[in-house]
Short mmCIF file of C-alpha atoms in Angstrom, two decimals:
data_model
loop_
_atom_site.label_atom_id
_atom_site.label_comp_id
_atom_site.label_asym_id
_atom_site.label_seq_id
_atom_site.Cartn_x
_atom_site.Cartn_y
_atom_site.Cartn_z
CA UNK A 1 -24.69 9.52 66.11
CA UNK A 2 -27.49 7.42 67.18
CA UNK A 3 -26.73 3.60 67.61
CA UNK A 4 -29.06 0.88 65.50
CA UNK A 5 -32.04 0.83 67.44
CA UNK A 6 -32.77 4.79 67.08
CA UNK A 7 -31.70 4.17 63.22
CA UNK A 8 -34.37 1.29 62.58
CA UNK A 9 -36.99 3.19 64.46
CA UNK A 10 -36.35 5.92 62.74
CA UNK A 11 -37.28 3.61 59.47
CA UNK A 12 -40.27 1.92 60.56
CA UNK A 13 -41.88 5.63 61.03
CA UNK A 14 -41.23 6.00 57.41
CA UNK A 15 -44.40 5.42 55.23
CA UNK A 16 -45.15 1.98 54.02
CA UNK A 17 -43.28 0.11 56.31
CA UNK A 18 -43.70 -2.13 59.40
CA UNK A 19 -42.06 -2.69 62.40
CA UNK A 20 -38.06 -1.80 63.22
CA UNK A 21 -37.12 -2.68 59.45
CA UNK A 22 -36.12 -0.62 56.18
CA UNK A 23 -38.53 -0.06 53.45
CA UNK A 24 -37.50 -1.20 50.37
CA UNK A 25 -40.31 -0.97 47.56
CA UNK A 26 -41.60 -4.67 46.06
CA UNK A 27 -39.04 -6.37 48.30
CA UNK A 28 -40.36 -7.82 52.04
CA UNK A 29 -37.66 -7.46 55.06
CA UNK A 30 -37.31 -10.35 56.59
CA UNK A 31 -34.50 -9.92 59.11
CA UNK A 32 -31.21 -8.72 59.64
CA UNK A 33 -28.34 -11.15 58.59
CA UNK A 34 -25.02 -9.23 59.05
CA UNK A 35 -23.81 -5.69 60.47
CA UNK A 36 -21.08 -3.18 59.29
CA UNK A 37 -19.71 -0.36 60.33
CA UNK A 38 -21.82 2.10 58.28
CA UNK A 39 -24.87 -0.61 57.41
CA UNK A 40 -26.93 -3.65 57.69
CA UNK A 41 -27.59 -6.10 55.47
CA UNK A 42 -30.99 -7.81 55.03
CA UNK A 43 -32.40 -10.64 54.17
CA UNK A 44 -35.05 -9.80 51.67
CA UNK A 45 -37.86 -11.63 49.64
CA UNK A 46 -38.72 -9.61 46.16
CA UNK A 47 -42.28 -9.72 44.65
CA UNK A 48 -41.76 -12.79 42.54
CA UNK A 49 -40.83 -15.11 45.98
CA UNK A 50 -36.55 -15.00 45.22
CA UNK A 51 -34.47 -13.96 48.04
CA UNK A 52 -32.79 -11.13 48.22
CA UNK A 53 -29.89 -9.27 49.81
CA UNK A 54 -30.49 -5.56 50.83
CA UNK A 55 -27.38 -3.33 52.12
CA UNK A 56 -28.97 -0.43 54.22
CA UNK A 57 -26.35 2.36 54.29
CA UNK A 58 -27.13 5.07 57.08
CA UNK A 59 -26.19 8.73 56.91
CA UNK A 60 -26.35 9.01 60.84
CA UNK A 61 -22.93 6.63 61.22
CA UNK A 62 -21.23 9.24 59.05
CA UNK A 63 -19.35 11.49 60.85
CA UNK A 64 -20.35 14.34 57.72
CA UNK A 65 -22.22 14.07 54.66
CA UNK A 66 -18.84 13.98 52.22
CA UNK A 67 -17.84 10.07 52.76
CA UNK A 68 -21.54 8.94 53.06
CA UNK A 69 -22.06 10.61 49.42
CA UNK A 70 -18.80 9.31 48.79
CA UNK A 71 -19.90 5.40 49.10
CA UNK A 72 -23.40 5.91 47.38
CA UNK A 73 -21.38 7.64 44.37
CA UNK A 74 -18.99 4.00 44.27
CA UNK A 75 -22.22 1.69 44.36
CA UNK A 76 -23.61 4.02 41.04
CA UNK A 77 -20.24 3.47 39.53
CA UNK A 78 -20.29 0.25 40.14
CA UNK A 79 -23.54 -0.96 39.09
CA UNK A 80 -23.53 -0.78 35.80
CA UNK A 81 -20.54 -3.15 35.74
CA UNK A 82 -21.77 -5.66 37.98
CA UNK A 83 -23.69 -7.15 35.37
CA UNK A 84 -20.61 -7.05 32.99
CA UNK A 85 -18.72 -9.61 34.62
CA UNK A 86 -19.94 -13.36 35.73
CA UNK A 87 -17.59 -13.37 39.09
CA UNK A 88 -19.26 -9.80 40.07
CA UNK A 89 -22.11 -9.68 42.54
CA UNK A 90 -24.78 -8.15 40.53
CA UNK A 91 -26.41 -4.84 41.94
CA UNK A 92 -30.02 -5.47 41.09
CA UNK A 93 -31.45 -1.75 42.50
CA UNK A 94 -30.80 0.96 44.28
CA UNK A 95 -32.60 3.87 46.34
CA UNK A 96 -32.64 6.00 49.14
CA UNK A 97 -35.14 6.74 52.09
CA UNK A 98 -37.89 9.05 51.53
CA UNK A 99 -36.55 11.16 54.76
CA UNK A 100 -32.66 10.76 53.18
CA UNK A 101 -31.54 9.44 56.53
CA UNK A 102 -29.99 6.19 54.13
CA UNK A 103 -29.46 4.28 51.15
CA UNK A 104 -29.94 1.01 50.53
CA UNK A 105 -29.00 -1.57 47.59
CA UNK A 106 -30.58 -4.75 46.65
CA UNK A 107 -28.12 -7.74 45.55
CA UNK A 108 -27.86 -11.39 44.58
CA UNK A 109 -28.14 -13.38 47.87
CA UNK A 110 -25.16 -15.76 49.03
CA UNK A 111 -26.12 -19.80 49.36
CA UNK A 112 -27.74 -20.94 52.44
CA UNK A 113 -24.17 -22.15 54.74
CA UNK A 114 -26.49 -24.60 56.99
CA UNK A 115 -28.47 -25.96 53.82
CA UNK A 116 -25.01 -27.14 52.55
CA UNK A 117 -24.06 -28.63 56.00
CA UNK A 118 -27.04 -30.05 56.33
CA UNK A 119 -26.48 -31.97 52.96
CA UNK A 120 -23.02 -32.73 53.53
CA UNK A 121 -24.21 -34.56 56.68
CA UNK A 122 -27.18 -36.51 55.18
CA UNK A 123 -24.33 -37.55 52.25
CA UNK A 124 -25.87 -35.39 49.48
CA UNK A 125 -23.27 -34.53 47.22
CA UNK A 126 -24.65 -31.86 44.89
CA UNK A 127 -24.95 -29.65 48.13
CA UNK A 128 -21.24 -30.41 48.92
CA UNK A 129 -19.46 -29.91 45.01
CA UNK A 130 -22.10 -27.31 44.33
CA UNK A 131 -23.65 -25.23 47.27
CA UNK A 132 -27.02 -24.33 46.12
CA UNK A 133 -28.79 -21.11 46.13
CA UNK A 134 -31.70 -22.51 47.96
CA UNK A 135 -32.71 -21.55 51.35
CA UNK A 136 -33.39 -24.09 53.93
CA UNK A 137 -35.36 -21.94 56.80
CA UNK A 138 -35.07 -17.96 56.16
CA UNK A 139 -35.39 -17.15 59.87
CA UNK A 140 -31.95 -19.50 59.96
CA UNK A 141 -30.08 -18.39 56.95
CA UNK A 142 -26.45 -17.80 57.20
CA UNK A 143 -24.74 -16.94 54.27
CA UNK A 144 -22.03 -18.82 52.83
CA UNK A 145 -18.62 -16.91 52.73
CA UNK A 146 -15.10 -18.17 52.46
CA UNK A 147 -14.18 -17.53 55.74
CA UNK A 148 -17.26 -19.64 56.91
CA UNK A 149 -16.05 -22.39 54.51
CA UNK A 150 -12.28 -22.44 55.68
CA UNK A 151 -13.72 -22.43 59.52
CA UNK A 152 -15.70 -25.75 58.39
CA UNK A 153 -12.64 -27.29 56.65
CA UNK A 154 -9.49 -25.46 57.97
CA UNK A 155 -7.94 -25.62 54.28
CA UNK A 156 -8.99 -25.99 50.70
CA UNK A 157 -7.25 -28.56 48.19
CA UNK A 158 -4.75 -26.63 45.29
CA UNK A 159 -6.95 -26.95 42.85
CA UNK A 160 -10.15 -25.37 44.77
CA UNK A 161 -8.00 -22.62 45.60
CA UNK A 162 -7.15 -22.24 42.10
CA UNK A 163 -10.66 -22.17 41.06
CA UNK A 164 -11.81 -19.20 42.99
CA UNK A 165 -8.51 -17.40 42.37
CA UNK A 166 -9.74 -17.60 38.79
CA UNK A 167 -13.14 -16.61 39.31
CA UNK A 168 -12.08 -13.55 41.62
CA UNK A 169 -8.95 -12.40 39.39
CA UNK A 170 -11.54 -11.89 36.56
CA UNK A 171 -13.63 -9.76 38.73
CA UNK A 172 -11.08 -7.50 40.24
CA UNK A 173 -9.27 -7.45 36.55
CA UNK A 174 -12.57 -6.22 35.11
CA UNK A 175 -13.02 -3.42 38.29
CA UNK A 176 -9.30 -2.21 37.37
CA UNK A 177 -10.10 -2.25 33.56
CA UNK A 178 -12.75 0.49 34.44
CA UNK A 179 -11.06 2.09 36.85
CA UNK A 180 -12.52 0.94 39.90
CA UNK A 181 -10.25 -0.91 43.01
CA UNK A 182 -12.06 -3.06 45.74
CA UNK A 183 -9.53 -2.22 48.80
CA UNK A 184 -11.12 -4.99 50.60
CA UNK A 185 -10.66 -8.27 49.57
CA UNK A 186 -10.35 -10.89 52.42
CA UNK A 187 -12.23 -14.15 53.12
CA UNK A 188 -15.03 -12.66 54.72
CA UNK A 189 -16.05 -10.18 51.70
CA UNK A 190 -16.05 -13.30 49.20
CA UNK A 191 -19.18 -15.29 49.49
CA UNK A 192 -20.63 -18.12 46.95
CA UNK A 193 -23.55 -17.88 44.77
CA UNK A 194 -24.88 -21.40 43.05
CA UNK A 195 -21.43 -22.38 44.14
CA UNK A 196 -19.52 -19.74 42.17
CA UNK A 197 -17.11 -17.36 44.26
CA UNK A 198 -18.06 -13.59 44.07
CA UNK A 199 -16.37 -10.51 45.85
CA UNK A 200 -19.02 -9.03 48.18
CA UNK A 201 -19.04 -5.97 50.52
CA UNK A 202 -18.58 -3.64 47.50
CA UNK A 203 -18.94 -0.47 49.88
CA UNK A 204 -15.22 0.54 49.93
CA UNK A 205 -14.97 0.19 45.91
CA UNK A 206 -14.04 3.51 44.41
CA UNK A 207 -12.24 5.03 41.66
CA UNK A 208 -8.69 4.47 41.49
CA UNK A 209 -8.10 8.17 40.65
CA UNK A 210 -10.11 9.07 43.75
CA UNK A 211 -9.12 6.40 46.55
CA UNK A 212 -7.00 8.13 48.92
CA UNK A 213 -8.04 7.09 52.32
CA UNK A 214 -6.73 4.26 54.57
CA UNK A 215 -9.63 1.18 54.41
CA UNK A 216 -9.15 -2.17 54.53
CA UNK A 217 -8.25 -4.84 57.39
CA UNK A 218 -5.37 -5.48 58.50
CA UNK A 219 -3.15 -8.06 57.09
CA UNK A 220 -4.57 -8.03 53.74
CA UNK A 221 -3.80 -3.98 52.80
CA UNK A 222 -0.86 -3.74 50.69
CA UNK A 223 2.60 -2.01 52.42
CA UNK A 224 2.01 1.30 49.89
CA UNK A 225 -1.84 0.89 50.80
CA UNK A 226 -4.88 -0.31 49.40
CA UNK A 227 -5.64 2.55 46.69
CA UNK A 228 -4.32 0.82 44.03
CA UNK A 229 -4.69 -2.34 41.31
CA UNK A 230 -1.70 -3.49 42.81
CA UNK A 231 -2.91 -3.70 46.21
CA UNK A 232 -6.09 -5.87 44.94
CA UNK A 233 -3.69 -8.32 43.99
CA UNK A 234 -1.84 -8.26 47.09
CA UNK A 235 -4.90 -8.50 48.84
CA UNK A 236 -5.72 -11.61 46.91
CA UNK A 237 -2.85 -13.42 47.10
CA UNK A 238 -3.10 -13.29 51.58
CA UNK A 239 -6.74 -14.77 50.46
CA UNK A 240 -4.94 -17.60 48.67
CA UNK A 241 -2.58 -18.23 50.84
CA UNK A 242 -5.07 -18.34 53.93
CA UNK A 243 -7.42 -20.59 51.46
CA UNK A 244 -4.63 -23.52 50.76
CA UNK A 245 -2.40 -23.48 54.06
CA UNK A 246 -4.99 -22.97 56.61
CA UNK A 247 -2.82 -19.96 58.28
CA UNK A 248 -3.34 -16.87 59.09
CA UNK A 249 -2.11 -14.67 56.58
CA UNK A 250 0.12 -12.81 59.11
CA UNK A 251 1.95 -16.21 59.30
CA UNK A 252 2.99 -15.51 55.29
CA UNK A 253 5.13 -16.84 53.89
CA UNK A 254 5.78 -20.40 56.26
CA UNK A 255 4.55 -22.81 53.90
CA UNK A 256 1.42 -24.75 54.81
CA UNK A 257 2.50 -27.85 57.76
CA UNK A 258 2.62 -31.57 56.34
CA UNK A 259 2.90 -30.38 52.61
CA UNK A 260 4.86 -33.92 51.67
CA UNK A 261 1.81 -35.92 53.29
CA UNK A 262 -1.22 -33.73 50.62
CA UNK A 263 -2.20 -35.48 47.70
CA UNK A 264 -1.79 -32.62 46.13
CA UNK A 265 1.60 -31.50 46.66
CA UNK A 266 2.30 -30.87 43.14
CA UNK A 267 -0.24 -28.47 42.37
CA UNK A 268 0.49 -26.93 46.31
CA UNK A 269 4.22 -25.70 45.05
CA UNK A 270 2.52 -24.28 41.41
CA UNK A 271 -0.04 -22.52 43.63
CA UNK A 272 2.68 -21.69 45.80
CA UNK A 273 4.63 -19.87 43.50
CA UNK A 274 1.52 -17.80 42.47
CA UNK A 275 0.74 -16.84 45.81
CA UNK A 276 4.80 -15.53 46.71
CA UNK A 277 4.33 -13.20 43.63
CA UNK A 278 1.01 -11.45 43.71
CA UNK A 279 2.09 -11.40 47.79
CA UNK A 280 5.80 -9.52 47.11
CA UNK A 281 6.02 -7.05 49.52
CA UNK A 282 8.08 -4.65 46.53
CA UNK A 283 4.77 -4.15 44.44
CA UNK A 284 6.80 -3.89 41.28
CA UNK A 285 7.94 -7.46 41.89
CA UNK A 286 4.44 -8.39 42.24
CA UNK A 287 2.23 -9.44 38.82
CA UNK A 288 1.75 -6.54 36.59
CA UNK A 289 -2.09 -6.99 36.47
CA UNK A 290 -5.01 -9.30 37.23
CA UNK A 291 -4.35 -11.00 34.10
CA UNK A 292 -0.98 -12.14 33.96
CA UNK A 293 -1.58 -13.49 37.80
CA UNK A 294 -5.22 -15.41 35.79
CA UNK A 295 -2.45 -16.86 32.57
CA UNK A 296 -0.77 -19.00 36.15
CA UNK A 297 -3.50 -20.32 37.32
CA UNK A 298 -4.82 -21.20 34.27
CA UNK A 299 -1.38 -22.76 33.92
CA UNK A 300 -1.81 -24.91 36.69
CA UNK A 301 -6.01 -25.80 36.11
CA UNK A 302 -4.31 -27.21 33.05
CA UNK A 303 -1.81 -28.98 34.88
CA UNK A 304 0.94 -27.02 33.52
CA UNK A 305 3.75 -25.93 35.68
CA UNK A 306 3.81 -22.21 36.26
CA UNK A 307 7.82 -22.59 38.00
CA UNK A 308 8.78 -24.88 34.47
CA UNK A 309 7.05 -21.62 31.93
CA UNK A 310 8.76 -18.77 34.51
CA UNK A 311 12.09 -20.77 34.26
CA UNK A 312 11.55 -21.46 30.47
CA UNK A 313 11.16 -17.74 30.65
CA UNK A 314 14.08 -16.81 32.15
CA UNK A 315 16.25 -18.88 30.07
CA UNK A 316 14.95 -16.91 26.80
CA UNK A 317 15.46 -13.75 28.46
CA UNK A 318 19.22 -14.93 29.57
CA UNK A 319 20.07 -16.14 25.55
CA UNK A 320 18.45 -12.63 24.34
CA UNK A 321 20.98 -10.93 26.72
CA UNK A 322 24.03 -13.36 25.53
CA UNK A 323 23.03 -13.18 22.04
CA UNK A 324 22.92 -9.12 21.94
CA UNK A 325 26.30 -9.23 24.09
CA UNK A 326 27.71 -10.98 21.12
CA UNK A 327 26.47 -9.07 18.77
CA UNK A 328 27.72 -5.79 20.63
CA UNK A 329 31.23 -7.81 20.84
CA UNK A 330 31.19 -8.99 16.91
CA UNK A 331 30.43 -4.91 16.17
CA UNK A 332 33.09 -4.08 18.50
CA UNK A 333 36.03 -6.61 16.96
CA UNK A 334 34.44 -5.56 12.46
CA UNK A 335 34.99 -2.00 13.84
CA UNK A 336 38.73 -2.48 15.24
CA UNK A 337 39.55 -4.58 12.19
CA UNK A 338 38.83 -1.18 9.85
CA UNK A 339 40.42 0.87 11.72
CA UNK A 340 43.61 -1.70 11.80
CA UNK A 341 43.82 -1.68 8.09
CA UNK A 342 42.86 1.56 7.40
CA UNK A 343 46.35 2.58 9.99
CA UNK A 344 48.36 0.06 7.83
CA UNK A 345 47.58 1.65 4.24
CA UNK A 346 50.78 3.44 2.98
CA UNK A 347 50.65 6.94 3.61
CA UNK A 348 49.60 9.38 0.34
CA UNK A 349 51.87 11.32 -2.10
CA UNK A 350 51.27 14.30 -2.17
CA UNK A 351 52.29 14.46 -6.12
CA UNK A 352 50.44 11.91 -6.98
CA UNK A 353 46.66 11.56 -7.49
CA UNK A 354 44.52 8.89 -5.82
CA UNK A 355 41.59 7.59 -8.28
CA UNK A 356 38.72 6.36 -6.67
CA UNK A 357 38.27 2.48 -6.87
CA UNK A 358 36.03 -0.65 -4.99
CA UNK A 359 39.74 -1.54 -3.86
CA UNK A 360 41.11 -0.67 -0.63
CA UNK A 361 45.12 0.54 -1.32
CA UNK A 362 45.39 0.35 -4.82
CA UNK A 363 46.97 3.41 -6.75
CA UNK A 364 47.22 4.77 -10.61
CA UNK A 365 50.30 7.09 -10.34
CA UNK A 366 49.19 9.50 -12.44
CA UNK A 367 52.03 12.04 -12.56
CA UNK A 368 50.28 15.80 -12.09
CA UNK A 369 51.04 18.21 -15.62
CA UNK A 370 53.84 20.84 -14.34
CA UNK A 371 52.68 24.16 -15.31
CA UNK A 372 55.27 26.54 -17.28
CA UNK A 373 55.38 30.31 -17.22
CA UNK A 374 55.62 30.87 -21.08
CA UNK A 375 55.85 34.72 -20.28
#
């Protein structure tokens, strides 16, 4: 395989474009802003002056033609349900190279990193509660991602935390509901738009039905793997639990240091308890789905406590359990009291008839005719 240099020559021979850079029809390259290990991503300006992300996907890093195939089938899966969802990164077009040598993608571009900064330090406060979209200097542009934002500020308060978990559960809920798994999640592959957190690098998405191989990095893949809705939510929960402690997630579970001195503690131990669940190393003690992890933290954006509902919970399921043990028991005694008064009832005459009456041991003695031989 050639390295990058033979790859973007080999595109700037391609018709229509200029210089070591993809061609990408109404859309002007502007220069590369991140690396992978099967593409680049550009930055990108489309006809109508908005900024642009392009994903350039080459078939020479392939070691065969099946898994390169393989990634450009997931992105045509996957765009028609980017738009679906608010929390998805929206796939706005996608193409190949006229000599087939790659594919490339054009998506919604992450804020500006530096433009917030650069607020934050001249005391503007729309650029710190909501990072905006805008782009200070293109040939500077560094996109904002969660990992950037937790090197910045080490940790995030609960209810931040909480507030991208919701954002990103809805996304990955509404990949599983069509029958599509991320395998990637991690703080890297989340990145803000107008402030909002979306799941990015959407290369390794693939049907559920279909993901077999080992992806993923380390740390965040599930113990049974990453092929599944269940390791999404695993995946999701190291995110949290990076987001709100400020620890690596191979440090999980220690609890984040000098919890009793946040002003948050309250909502830390709800957020807590979210995080221990969707991260259960038993994936069938982990949440069921993407929704039932959402109902907690919508639970605690409301200020409700998601330990008081699962207790609450528990105690139902505990009566239901005591309550049908009784009724078993009452069953049990009826039956043994019918059977004790059916084994006291005198026993039957064999001369004598027993009518049928509503009362239990009462008998007419009706005295059978005696037949005579008149013969």
């Amino acid at each position: 395989m050639g390295d990058h240099s033979d790859i973007t020559q080999k595109a700037a021979q391609l018709p229509g474009c200029e210089g070591p850079k993809p061609c990408v029809p109404d859309h002007e390259i502007i220069r590369h802003i991140g690396s992978g290990a099967y593409g680049d991503v550009w930055l990108a300006r489309n006809v109508m002056g908005t900024y642009r992300a392009v994903k350039v996907v080459y078939r020479e890093r392939f070691d065969d033609i099946t898994p390169y195939r393989r990634e450009f089938n997931g992105i045509e899966k996957y765009e028609p349900v980017s738009r679906a969802a608010p929390s998805l990164l929206d796939i706005l077009q996608i193409g190949e190279g006229d000599n087939g040598g790659y594919f490339y993608y054009v998506m919604e571009l992450a804020d500006d990193a530096l433009a917030r900064e650069a607020g934050e330090r001249a005391g503007d406060e729309s650029t710190t509660t909501v990072r905006k979209q805008a782009i200070g200097d293109p040939e500077n542009y560094v996109p904002e991602t969660l990992s950037r934002v937790l090197f910045d500020r080490h940790t995030l308060p609960a209810i931040e935390c909480v507030s991208i978990g919701l954002s990103l559960t809805q996304a990955l809920g509404f990949l599983h509901e069509n029958g599509l798994v991320h395998r990637d999640v991690k703080p890297s592959n989340i990145i803000f738009v107008n402030g909002e957190a979306k799941l990015a690098d959407i290369g390794l998405i693939a049907e559920a039905s279909e993901a077999h191989t080992m992806v993923g990095t380390q740390g965040f893949i599930a113990p049974e793997g990453p092929n599944s809705a269940q390791g999404d939510i695993f995946s999701l929960g190291k995110v949290l639990y990076e987001a709100c402690t400020g620890k690596d997630r191979q440090q999980f579970p220690e609890p984040p240091s000098l919890v009793d001195n946040r002003e948050d503690t309250e909502q830390m131990l709800e957020l807590n308890a979210v995080i221990l669940k969707a991260s259960e190393h038993d994936a069938a003690r982990r949440y069921a789905s993407m929704g039932e992890m959402r109902a907690d933290l919508e639970l605690i954006q409301e200020g409700k406590s998601v330990r008081r509902s699962r207790l609450r919970k528990l105690r139902a399921q505990q009566l239901k359990r005591v309550l049908r043990a009784t009724l078993v028991a009452a069953a049990i005694v009826a039956a043994g009291a019918i059977l004790y008064r059916r084994s006291r009832l005198p026993p039957a005459d064999p001369t004598y008839t027993q009518l049928a009456t509503p009362t239990d041991g009462i008998y007419f003695n009706v005295q059978r005719e005696r037949q005579f031989d008149f013969s």
